[in-house]
Amino acid sequence: MIKEHKMYSVICDRCQINAFENDENIAWESEGSAWEMAYASGWQKIKGRHYCPGCYEINDEDELVVKGGVRCFLIKKNAPDNRPRHKPHKTK
């Protein structure tokens, strides 16, 4: 029998990387379990949003802050369905 299950993953609100994309398990059965595993890998929640270790830093006052910079997108012209495709591009 094949049965559908609702699963959870954690995605960075800045760079859109999946917390588990290189892991054996890519999703979890509960939001709590997904966040627990992401947090154990260095992820942080800042003002209700989730950030990977590459997208936040600790400032001089020992506060977590999201790294600055503008998110850039590469646009592919002439996509098969005639709509531009947006691909996130990491910024420093």
PDB file of N, CA and C in Angstrom:
ATOM      1  N   MET A   1       0.837  -1.170   0.000  1.00  0.00           N
ATOM      2  CA  MET A   1       0.000   0.000   0.000  1.00  0.00           C
ATOM      3  C   MET A   1       0.892   1.247   0.000  1.00  0.00           C
ATOM      4  N   ILE A   2       0.487   2.231  -0.738  1.00  0.00           N
ATOM      5  CA  ILE A   2       1.171   3.523  -0.744  1.00  0.00           C
ATOM      6  C   ILE A   2       0.237   4.523  -0.089  1.00  0.00           C
ATOM      7  N   LYS A   3       0.776   5.257   0.865  1.00  0.00           N
ATOM      8  CA  LYS A   3      -0.041   6.216   1.606  1.00  0.00           C
ATOM      9  C   LYS A   3       0.667   7.568   1.627  1.00  0.00           C
ATOM     10  N   GLU A   4      -0.082   8.618   1.428  1.00  0.00           N
ATOM     11  CA  GLU A   4       0.464   9.974   1.435  1.00  0.00           C
ATOM     12  C   GLU A   4       0.666  10.444   2.883  1.00  0.00           C
ATOM     13  N   HIS A   5       1.800  11.130   3.117  1.00  0.00           N
ATOM     14  CA  HIS A   5       2.100  11.696   4.430  1.00  0.00           C
ATOM     15  C   HIS A   5       2.464  13.159   4.279  1.00  0.00           C
ATOM     16  N   LYS A   6       2.018  13.961   5.210  1.00  0.00           N
ATOM     17  CA  LYS A   6       2.426  15.365   5.227  1.00  0.00           C
ATOM     18  C   LYS A   6       3.787  15.434   5.910  1.00  0.00           C
ATOM     19  N   MET A   7       4.760  16.097   5.264  1.00  0.00           N
ATOM     20  CA  MET A   7       6.126  16.186   5.785  1.00  0.00           C
ATOM     21  C   MET A   7       6.558  17.646   5.846  1.00  0.00           C
ATOM     22  N   TYR A   8       7.574  17.922   6.655  1.00  0.00           N
ATOM     23  CA  TYR A   8       8.048  19.283   6.862  1.00  0.00           C
ATOM     24  C   TYR A   8       9.546  19.394   6.599  1.00  0.00           C
ATOM     25  N   SER A   9       9.931  20.532   6.062  1.00  0.00           N
ATOM     26  CA  SER A   9      11.324  20.869   5.815  1.00  0.00           C
ATOM     27  C   SER A   9      11.509  22.320   6.247  1.00  0.00           C
ATOM     28  N   VAL A  10      12.735  22.748   6.441  1.00  0.00           N
ATOM     29  CA  VAL A  10      13.014  24.135   6.814  1.00  0.00           C
ATOM     30  C   VAL A  10      13.777  24.788   5.666  1.00  0.00           C
ATOM     31  N   ILE A  11      13.264  25.918   5.175  1.00  0.00           N
ATOM     32  CA  ILE A  11      13.860  26.644   4.056  1.00  0.00           C
ATOM     33  C   ILE A  11      14.320  28.010   4.559  1.00  0.00           C
ATOM     34  N   CYS A  12      15.533  28.414   4.194  1.00  0.00           N
ATOM     35  CA  CYS A  12      16.062  29.715   4.606  1.00  0.00           C
ATOM     36  C   CYS A  12      15.243  30.831   3.948  1.00  0.00           C
ATOM     37  N   ASP A  13      14.800  31.777   4.767  1.00  0.00           N
ATOM     38  CA  ASP A  13      14.007  32.894   4.252  1.00  0.00           C
ATOM     39  C   ASP A  13      14.839  33.896   3.464  1.00  0.00           C
ATOM     40  N   ARG A  14      16.154  33.772   3.469  1.00  0.00           N
ATOM     41  CA  ARG A  14      17.002  34.698   2.718  1.00  0.00           C
ATOM     42  C   ARG A  14      17.492  34.073   1.414  1.00  0.00           C
ATOM     43  N   CYS A  15      18.093  32.877   1.489  1.00  0.00           N
ATOM     44  CA  CYS A  15      18.709  32.295   0.284  1.00  0.00           C
ATOM     45  C   CYS A  15      17.932  31.105  -0.281  1.00  0.00           C
ATOM     46  N   GLN A  16      16.875  30.698   0.392  1.00  0.00           N
ATOM     47  CA  GLN A  16      15.988  29.626  -0.064  1.00  0.00           C
ATOM     48  C   GLN A  16      16.613  28.229  -0.052  1.00  0.00           C
ATOM     49  N   ILE A  17      17.734  28.030   0.633  1.00  0.00           N
ATOM     50  CA  ILE A  17      18.333  26.697   0.724  1.00  0.00           C
ATOM     51  C   ILE A  17      17.507  25.830   1.670  1.00  0.00           C
ATOM     52  N   ASN A  18      17.420  24.545   1.379  1.00  0.00           N
ATOM     53  CA  ASN A  18      16.716  23.592   2.234  1.00  0.00           C
ATOM     54  C   ASN A  18      17.699  23.092   3.288  1.00  0.00           C
ATOM     55  N   ALA A  19      17.300  23.115   4.549  1.00  0.00           N
ATOM     56  CA  ALA A  19      18.180  22.702   5.641  1.00  0.00           C
ATOM     57  C   ALA A  19      18.664  21.267   5.494  1.00  0.00           C
ATOM     58  N   PHE A  20      17.907  20.449   4.796  1.00  0.00           N
ATOM     59  CA  PHE A  20      18.222  19.029   4.737  1.00  0.00           C
ATOM     60  C   PHE A  20      18.596  18.537   3.340  1.00  0.00           C
ATOM     61  N   GLU A  21      18.894  19.446   2.413  1.00  0.00           N
ATOM     62  CA  GLU A  21      19.089  19.009   1.029  1.00  0.00           C
ATOM     63  C   GLU A  21      20.256  18.042   0.843  1.00  0.00           C
ATOM     64  N   ASN A  22      21.240  18.040   1.724  1.00  0.00           N
ATOM     65  CA  ASN A  22      22.365  17.112   1.595  1.00  0.00           C
ATOM     66  C   ASN A  22      22.321  15.992   2.628  1.00  0.00           C
ATOM     67  N   ASP A  23      21.210  15.875   3.341  1.00  0.00           N
ATOM     68  CA  ASP A  23      21.070  14.855   4.373  1.00  0.00           C
ATOM     69  C   ASP A  23      20.362  13.620   3.837  1.00  0.00           C
ATOM     70  N   GLU A  24      20.460  12.548   4.610  1.00  0.00           N
ATOM     71  CA  GLU A  24      19.748  11.321   4.256  1.00  0.00           C
ATOM     72  C   GLU A  24      18.239  11.546   4.359  1.00  0.00           C
ATOM     73  N   ASN A  25      17.798  12.256   5.393  1.00  0.00           N
ATOM     74  CA  ASN A  25      16.384  12.608   5.557  1.00  0.00           C
ATOM     75  C   ASN A  25      16.191  14.030   5.058  1.00  0.00           C
ATOM     76  N   ILE A  26      15.263  14.222   4.138  1.00  0.00           N
ATOM     77  CA  ILE A  26      15.057  15.562   3.590  1.00  0.00           C
ATOM     78  C   ILE A  26      13.824  16.246   4.160  1.00  0.00           C
ATOM     79  N   ALA A  27      13.035  15.510   4.959  1.00  0.00           N
ATOM     80  CA  ALA A  27      11.839  16.095   5.558  1.00  0.00           C
ATOM     81  C   ALA A  27      11.488  15.301   6.811  1.00  0.00           C
ATOM     82  N   TRP A  28      10.660  15.905   7.664  1.00  0.00           N
ATOM     83  CA  TRP A  28      10.286  15.307   8.944  1.00  0.00           C
ATOM     84  C   TRP A  28       8.773  15.309   9.087  1.00  0.00           C
ATOM     85  N   GLU A  29       8.257  14.443   9.962  1.00  0.00           N
ATOM     86  CA  GLU A  29       6.811  14.302  10.117  1.00  0.00           C
ATOM     87  C   GLU A  29       6.164  15.420  10.928  1.00  0.00           C
ATOM     88  N   SER A  30       6.958  16.208  11.659  1.00  0.00           N
ATOM     89  CA  SER A  30       6.381  17.320  12.423  1.00  0.00           C
ATOM     90  C   SER A  30       7.231  18.570  12.240  1.00  0.00           C
ATOM     91  N   GLU A  31       6.590  19.726  12.375  1.00  0.00           N
ATOM     92  CA  GLU A  31       7.320  20.999  12.283  1.00  0.00           C
ATOM     93  C   GLU A  31       8.395  21.058  13.362  1.00  0.00           C
ATOM     94  N   GLY A  32       8.044  20.597  14.563  1.00  0.00           N
ATOM     95  CA  GLY A  32       8.990  20.630  15.678  1.00  0.00           C
ATOM     96  C   GLY A  32      10.240  19.817  15.406  1.00  0.00           C
ATOM     97  N   SER A  33      10.064  18.623  14.866  1.00  0.00           N
ATOM     98  CA  SER A  33      11.222  17.773  14.548  1.00  0.00           C
ATOM     99  C   SER A  33      12.086  18.403  13.465  1.00  0.00           C
ATOM    100  N   ALA A  34      11.450  18.995  12.451  1.00  0.00           N
ATOM    101  CA  ALA A  34      12.207  19.641  11.369  1.00  0.00           C
ATOM    102  C   ALA A  34      13.025  20.794  11.932  1.00  0.00           C
ATOM    103  N   TRP A  35      12.413  21.620  12.770  1.00  0.00           N
ATOM    104  CA  TRP A  35      13.135  22.761  13.337  1.00  0.00           C
ATOM    105  C   TRP A  35      14.247  22.296  14.275  1.00  0.00           C
ATOM    106  N   GLU A  36      13.986  21.268  15.076  1.00  0.00           N
ATOM    107  CA  GLU A  36      14.989  20.733  15.988  1.00  0.00           C
ATOM    108  C   GLU A  36      16.247  20.322  15.237  1.00  0.00           C
ATOM    109  N   MET A  37      16.070  19.622  14.121  1.00  0.00           N
ATOM    110  CA  MET A  37      17.207  19.160  13.333  1.00  0.00           C
ATOM    111  C   MET A  37      17.933  20.324  12.651  1.00  0.00           C
ATOM    112  N   ALA A  38      17.188  21.294  12.150  1.00  0.00           N
ATOM    113  CA  ALA A  38      17.814  22.461  11.524  1.00  0.00           C
ATOM    114  C   ALA A  38      18.598  23.261  12.568  1.00  0.00           C
ATOM    115  N   TYR A  39      18.006  23.466  13.733  1.00  0.00           N
ATOM    116  CA  TYR A  39      18.659  24.215  14.818  1.00  0.00           C
ATOM    117  C   TYR A  39      19.954  23.528  15.246  1.00  0.00           C
ATOM    118  N   ALA A  40      19.925  22.200  15.296  1.00  0.00           N
ATOM    119  CA  ALA A  40      21.125  21.434  15.659  1.00  0.00           C
ATOM    120  C   ALA A  40      22.230  21.601  14.619  1.00  0.00           C
ATOM    121  N   SER A  41      21.868  22.031  13.402  1.00  0.00           N
ATOM    122  CA  SER A  41      22.846  22.260  12.335  1.00  0.00           C
ATOM    123  C   SER A  41      23.254  23.722  12.222  1.00  0.00           C
ATOM    124  N   GLY A  42      22.875  24.536  13.204  1.00  0.00           N
ATOM    125  CA  GLY A  42      23.316  25.925  13.210  1.00  0.00           C
ATOM    126  C   GLY A  42      22.311  26.933  12.677  1.00  0.00           C
ATOM    127  N   TRP A  43      21.114  26.502  12.326  1.00  0.00           N
ATOM    128  CA  TRP A  43      20.084  27.425  11.838  1.00  0.00           C
ATOM    129  C   TRP A  43      19.547  28.250  12.998  1.00  0.00           C
ATOM    130  N   GLN A  44      19.037  29.446  12.688  1.00  0.00           N
ATOM    131  CA  GLN A  44      18.468  30.328  13.703  1.00  0.00           C
ATOM    132  C   GLN A  44      17.131  30.887  13.237  1.00  0.00           C
ATOM    133  N   LYS A  45      16.311  31.233  14.205  1.00  0.00           N
ATOM    134  CA  LYS A  45      15.038  31.885  13.933  1.00  0.00           C
ATOM    135  C   LYS A  45      15.170  33.322  14.435  1.00  0.00           C
ATOM    136  N   ILE A  46      15.017  34.281  13.522  1.00  0.00           N
ATOM    137  CA  ILE A  46      15.156  35.704  13.855  1.00  0.00           C
ATOM    138  C   ILE A  46      13.878  36.403  13.422  1.00  0.00           C
ATOM    139  N   LYS A  47      13.181  37.004  14.379  1.00  0.00           N
ATOM    140  CA  LYS A  47      11.921  37.706  14.115  1.00  0.00           C
ATOM    141  C   LYS A  47      10.925  36.827  13.349  1.00  0.00           C
ATOM    142  N   GLY A  48      10.837  35.561  13.762  1.00  0.00           N
ATOM    143  CA  GLY A  48       9.863  34.649  13.184  1.00  0.00           C
ATOM    144  C   GLY A  48      10.239  34.045  11.847  1.00  0.00           C
ATOM    145  N   ARG A  49      11.432  34.348  11.353  1.00  0.00           N
ATOM    146  CA  ARG A  49      11.872  33.800  10.063  1.00  0.00           C
ATOM    147  C   ARG A  49      13.074  32.898  10.287  1.00  0.00           C
ATOM    148  N   HIS A  50      13.295  31.948   9.390  1.00  0.00           N
ATOM    149  CA  HIS A  50      14.355  30.954   9.536  1.00  0.00           C
ATOM    150  C   HIS A  50      15.540  31.288   8.640  1.00  0.00           C
ATOM    151  N   TYR A  51      16.758  31.152   9.219  1.00  0.00           N
ATOM    152  CA  TYR A  51      17.975  31.492   8.477  1.00  0.00           C
ATOM    153  C   TYR A  51      19.042  30.422   8.649  1.00  0.00           C
ATOM    154  N   CYS A  52      19.694  30.079   7.525  1.00  0.00           N
ATOM    155  CA  CYS A  52      20.792  29.117   7.541  1.00  0.00           C
ATOM    156  C   CYS A  52      22.038  29.804   8.112  1.00  0.00           C
ATOM    157  N   PRO A  53      23.051  29.036   8.489  1.00  0.00           N
ATOM    158  CA  PRO A  53      24.265  29.624   9.065  1.00  0.00           C
ATOM    159  C   PRO A  53      24.972  30.636   8.157  1.00  0.00           C
ATOM    160  N   GLY A  54      24.787  30.543   6.852  1.00  0.00           N
ATOM    161  CA  GLY A  54      25.430  31.478   5.935  1.00  0.00           C
ATOM    162  C   GLY A  54      24.715  32.808   5.793  1.00  0.00           C
ATOM    163  N   CYS A  55      23.524  32.931   6.361  1.00  0.00           N
ATOM    164  CA  CYS A  55      22.721  34.140   6.150  1.00  0.00           C
ATOM    165  C   CYS A  55      22.518  34.997   7.392  1.00  0.00           C
ATOM    166  N   TYR A  56      23.152  34.646   8.495  1.00  0.00           N
ATOM    167  CA  TYR A  56      23.086  35.502   9.677  1.00  0.00           C
ATOM    168  C   TYR A  56      24.469  35.591  10.304  1.00  0.00           C
ATOM    169  N   GLU A  57      24.641  36.578  11.163  1.00  0.00           N
ATOM    170  CA  GLU A  57      25.901  36.740  11.880  1.00  0.00           C
ATOM    171  C   GLU A  57      25.608  37.281  13.265  1.00  0.00           C
ATOM    172  N   ILE A  58      26.609  37.266  14.112  1.00  0.00           N
ATOM    173  CA  ILE A  58      26.480  37.817  15.457  1.00  0.00           C
ATOM    174  C   ILE A  58      27.213  39.141  15.464  1.00  0.00           C
ATOM    175  N   ASN A  59      26.496  40.230  15.823  1.00  0.00           N
ATOM    176  CA  ASN A  59      27.115  41.561  15.794  1.00  0.00           C
ATOM    177  C   ASN A  59      27.925  41.825  17.065  1.00  0.00           C
ATOM    178  N   ASP A  60      28.459  43.032  17.186  1.00  0.00           N
ATOM    179  CA  ASP A  60      29.309  43.391  18.323  1.00  0.00           C
ATOM    180  C   ASP A  60      28.581  43.337  19.661  1.00  0.00           C
ATOM    181  N   GLU A  61      27.245  43.431  19.639  1.00  0.00           N
ATOM    182  CA  GLU A  61      26.449  43.364  20.867  1.00  0.00           C
ATOM    183  C   GLU A  61      25.956  41.934  21.137  1.00  0.00           C
ATOM    184  N   ASP A  62      26.565  40.941  20.468  1.00  0.00           N
ATOM    185  CA  ASP A  62      26.188  39.529  20.585  1.00  0.00           C
ATOM    186  C   ASP A  62      24.736  39.264  20.206  1.00  0.00           C
ATOM    187  N   GLU A  63      24.225  40.015  19.232  1.00  0.00           N
ATOM    188  CA  GLU A  63      22.873  39.820  18.734  1.00  0.00           C
ATOM    189  C   GLU A  63      22.937  39.120  17.378  1.00  0.00           C
ATOM    190  N   LEU A  64      21.960  38.280  17.118  1.00  0.00           N
ATOM    191  CA  LEU A  64      21.857  37.644  15.803  1.00  0.00           C
ATOM    192  C   LEU A  64      21.249  38.636  14.831  1.00  0.00           C
ATOM    193  N   VAL A  65      21.907  38.854  13.696  1.00  0.00           N
ATOM    194  CA  VAL A  65      21.375  39.752  12.672  1.00  0.00           C
ATOM    195  C   VAL A  65      21.495  39.085  11.305  1.00  0.00           C
ATOM    196  N   VAL A  66      20.512  39.341  10.471  1.00  0.00           N
ATOM    197  CA  VAL A  66      20.527  38.808   9.120  1.00  0.00           C
ATOM    198  C   VAL A  66      21.554  39.587   8.314  1.00  0.00           C
ATOM    199  N   LYS A  67      22.354  38.881   7.535  1.00  0.00           N
ATOM    200  CA  LYS A  67      23.359  39.547   6.709  1.00  0.00           C
ATOM    201  C   LYS A  67      22.692  40.455   5.691  1.00  0.00           C
ATOM    202  N   GLY A  68      23.342  41.550   5.386  1.00  0.00           N
ATOM    203  CA  GLY A  68      22.811  42.511   4.422  1.00  0.00           C
ATOM    204  C   GLY A  68      23.008  42.029   2.996  1.00  0.00           C
ATOM    205  N   GLY A  69      22.713  42.903   2.079  1.00  0.00           N
ATOM    206  CA  GLY A  69      22.862  42.556   0.676  1.00  0.00           C
ATOM    207  C   GLY A  69      21.518  42.351   0.030  1.00  0.00           C
ATOM    208  N   VAL A  70      21.515  42.483  -1.234  1.00  0.00           N
ATOM    209  CA  VAL A  70      20.296  42.345  -2.013  1.00  0.00           C
ATOM    210  C   VAL A  70      20.286  40.973  -2.643  1.00  0.00           C
ATOM    211  N   ARG A  71      19.139  40.306  -2.583  1.00  0.00           N
ATOM    212  CA  ARG A  71      19.028  39.028  -3.279  1.00  0.00           C
ATOM    213  C   ARG A  71      18.912  39.305  -4.762  1.00  0.00           C
ATOM    214  N   CYS A  72      19.722  38.622  -5.536  1.00  0.00           N
ATOM    215  CA  CYS A  72      19.715  38.799  -6.985  1.00  0.00           C
ATOM    216  C   CYS A  72      19.021  37.606  -7.626  1.00  0.00           C
ATOM    217  N   PHE A  73      18.440  37.817  -8.777  1.00  0.00           N
ATOM    218  CA  PHE A  73      17.811  36.732  -9.519  1.00  0.00           C
ATOM    219  C   PHE A  73      18.347  36.737 -10.937  1.00  0.00           C
ATOM    220  N   LEU A  74      18.607  35.547 -11.443  1.00  0.00           N
ATOM    221  CA  LEU A  74      18.965  35.388 -12.845  1.00  0.00           C
ATOM    222  C   LEU A  74      17.677  35.040 -13.567  1.00  0.00           C
ATOM    223  N   ILE A  75      17.407  35.693 -14.655  1.00  0.00           N
ATOM    224  CA  ILE A  75      16.183  35.440 -15.397  1.00  0.00           C
ATOM    225  C   ILE A  75      16.534  34.769 -16.713  1.00  0.00           C
ATOM    226  N   LYS A  76      15.962  33.603 -16.943  1.00  0.00           N
ATOM    227  CA  LYS A  76      16.154  32.887 -18.202  1.00  0.00           C
ATOM    228  C   LYS A  76      15.054  33.323 -19.148  1.00  0.00           C
ATOM    229  N   LYS A  77      15.442  33.840 -20.293  1.00  0.00           N
ATOM    230  CA  LYS A  77      14.453  34.242 -21.279  1.00  0.00           C
ATOM    231  C   LYS A  77      14.062  33.037 -22.124  1.00  0.00           C
ATOM    232  N   ASN A  78      12.894  33.121 -22.694  1.00  0.00           N
ATOM    233  CA  ASN A  78      12.382  32.084 -23.591  1.00  0.00           C
ATOM    234  C   ASN A  78      12.275  30.718 -22.925  1.00  0.00           C
ATOM    235  N   ALA A  79      11.730  30.705 -21.714  1.00  0.00           N
ATOM    236  CA  ALA A  79      11.464  29.429 -21.050  1.00  0.00           C
ATOM    237  C   ALA A  79      10.421  28.681 -21.877  1.00  0.00           C
ATOM    238  N   PRO A  80      10.344  27.351 -21.748  1.00  0.00           N
ATOM    239  CA  PRO A  80       9.418  26.570 -22.579  1.00  0.00           C
ATOM    240  C   PRO A  80       7.977  27.075 -22.555  1.00  0.00           C
ATOM    241  N   ASP A  81       7.506  27.581 -21.435  1.00  0.00           N
ATOM    242  CA  ASP A  81       6.123  28.059 -21.377  1.00  0.00           C
ATOM    243  C   ASP A  81       6.046  29.577 -21.570  1.00  0.00           C
ATOM    244  N   ASN A  82       7.120  30.169 -22.116  1.00  0.00           N
ATOM    245  CA  ASN A  82       7.199  31.595 -22.432  1.00  0.00           C
ATOM    246  C   ASN A  82       7.142  32.524 -21.217  1.00  0.00           C
ATOM    247  N   ARG A  83       7.439  31.995 -20.036  1.00  0.00           N
ATOM    248  CA  ARG A  83       7.520  32.841 -18.847  1.00  0.00           C
ATOM    249  C   ARG A  83       8.972  32.890 -18.396  1.00  0.00           C
ATOM    250  N   PRO A  84       9.449  34.023 -17.910  1.00  0.00           N
ATOM    251  CA  PRO A  84      10.813  34.057 -17.385  1.00  0.00           C
ATOM    252  C   PRO A  84      10.923  33.174 -16.159  1.00  0.00           C
ATOM    253  N   ARG A  85      12.035  32.525 -15.985  1.00  0.00           N
ATOM    254  CA  ARG A  85      12.296  31.698 -14.805  1.00  0.00           C
ATOM    255  C   ARG A  85      13.220  32.460 -13.883  1.00  0.00           C
ATOM    256  N   HIS A  86      12.931  32.429 -12.596  1.00  0.00           N
ATOM    257  CA  HIS A  86      13.768  33.101 -11.605  1.00  0.00           C
ATOM    258  C   HIS A  86      14.569  32.059 -10.845  1.00  0.00           C
ATOM    259  N   LYS A  87      15.852  32.248 -10.809  1.00  0.00           N
ATOM    260  CA  LYS A  87      16.727  31.327 -10.088  1.00  0.00           C
ATOM    261  C   LYS A  87      17.461  32.135  -9.034  1.00  0.00           C
ATOM    262  N   PRO A  88      17.281  31.810  -7.727  1.00  0.00           N
ATOM    263  CA  PRO A  88      17.991  32.570  -6.697  1.00  0.00           C
ATOM    264  C   PRO A  88      19.500  32.465  -6.878  1.00  0.00           C
ATOM    265  N   HIS A  89      20.169  33.556  -6.684  1.00  0.00           N
ATOM    266  CA  HIS A  89      21.627  33.610  -6.779  1.00  0.00           C
ATOM    267  C   HIS A  89      22.131  34.115  -5.438  1.00  0.00           C
ATOM    268  N   LYS A  90      23.016  33.370  -4.808  1.00  0.00           N
ATOM    269  CA  LYS A  90      23.516  33.746  -3.491  1.00  0.00           C
ATOM    270  C   LYS A  90      24.350  35.012  -3.563  1.00  0.00           C
ATOM    271  N   THR A  91      24.185  35.877  -2.571  1.00  0.00           N
ATOM    272  CA  THR A  91      25.000  37.090  -2.466  1.00  0.00           C
ATOM    273  C   THR A  91      25.885  36.961  -1.249  1.00  0.00           C
ATOM    274  N   LYS A  92      26.897  37.748  -1.211  1.00  0.00           N
ATOM    275  CA  LYS A  92      27.824  37.703  -0.053  1.00  0.00           C
ATOM    276  C   LYS A  92      27.279  38.527   1.080  1.00  0.00           C
TER     277      LYS A  92
END
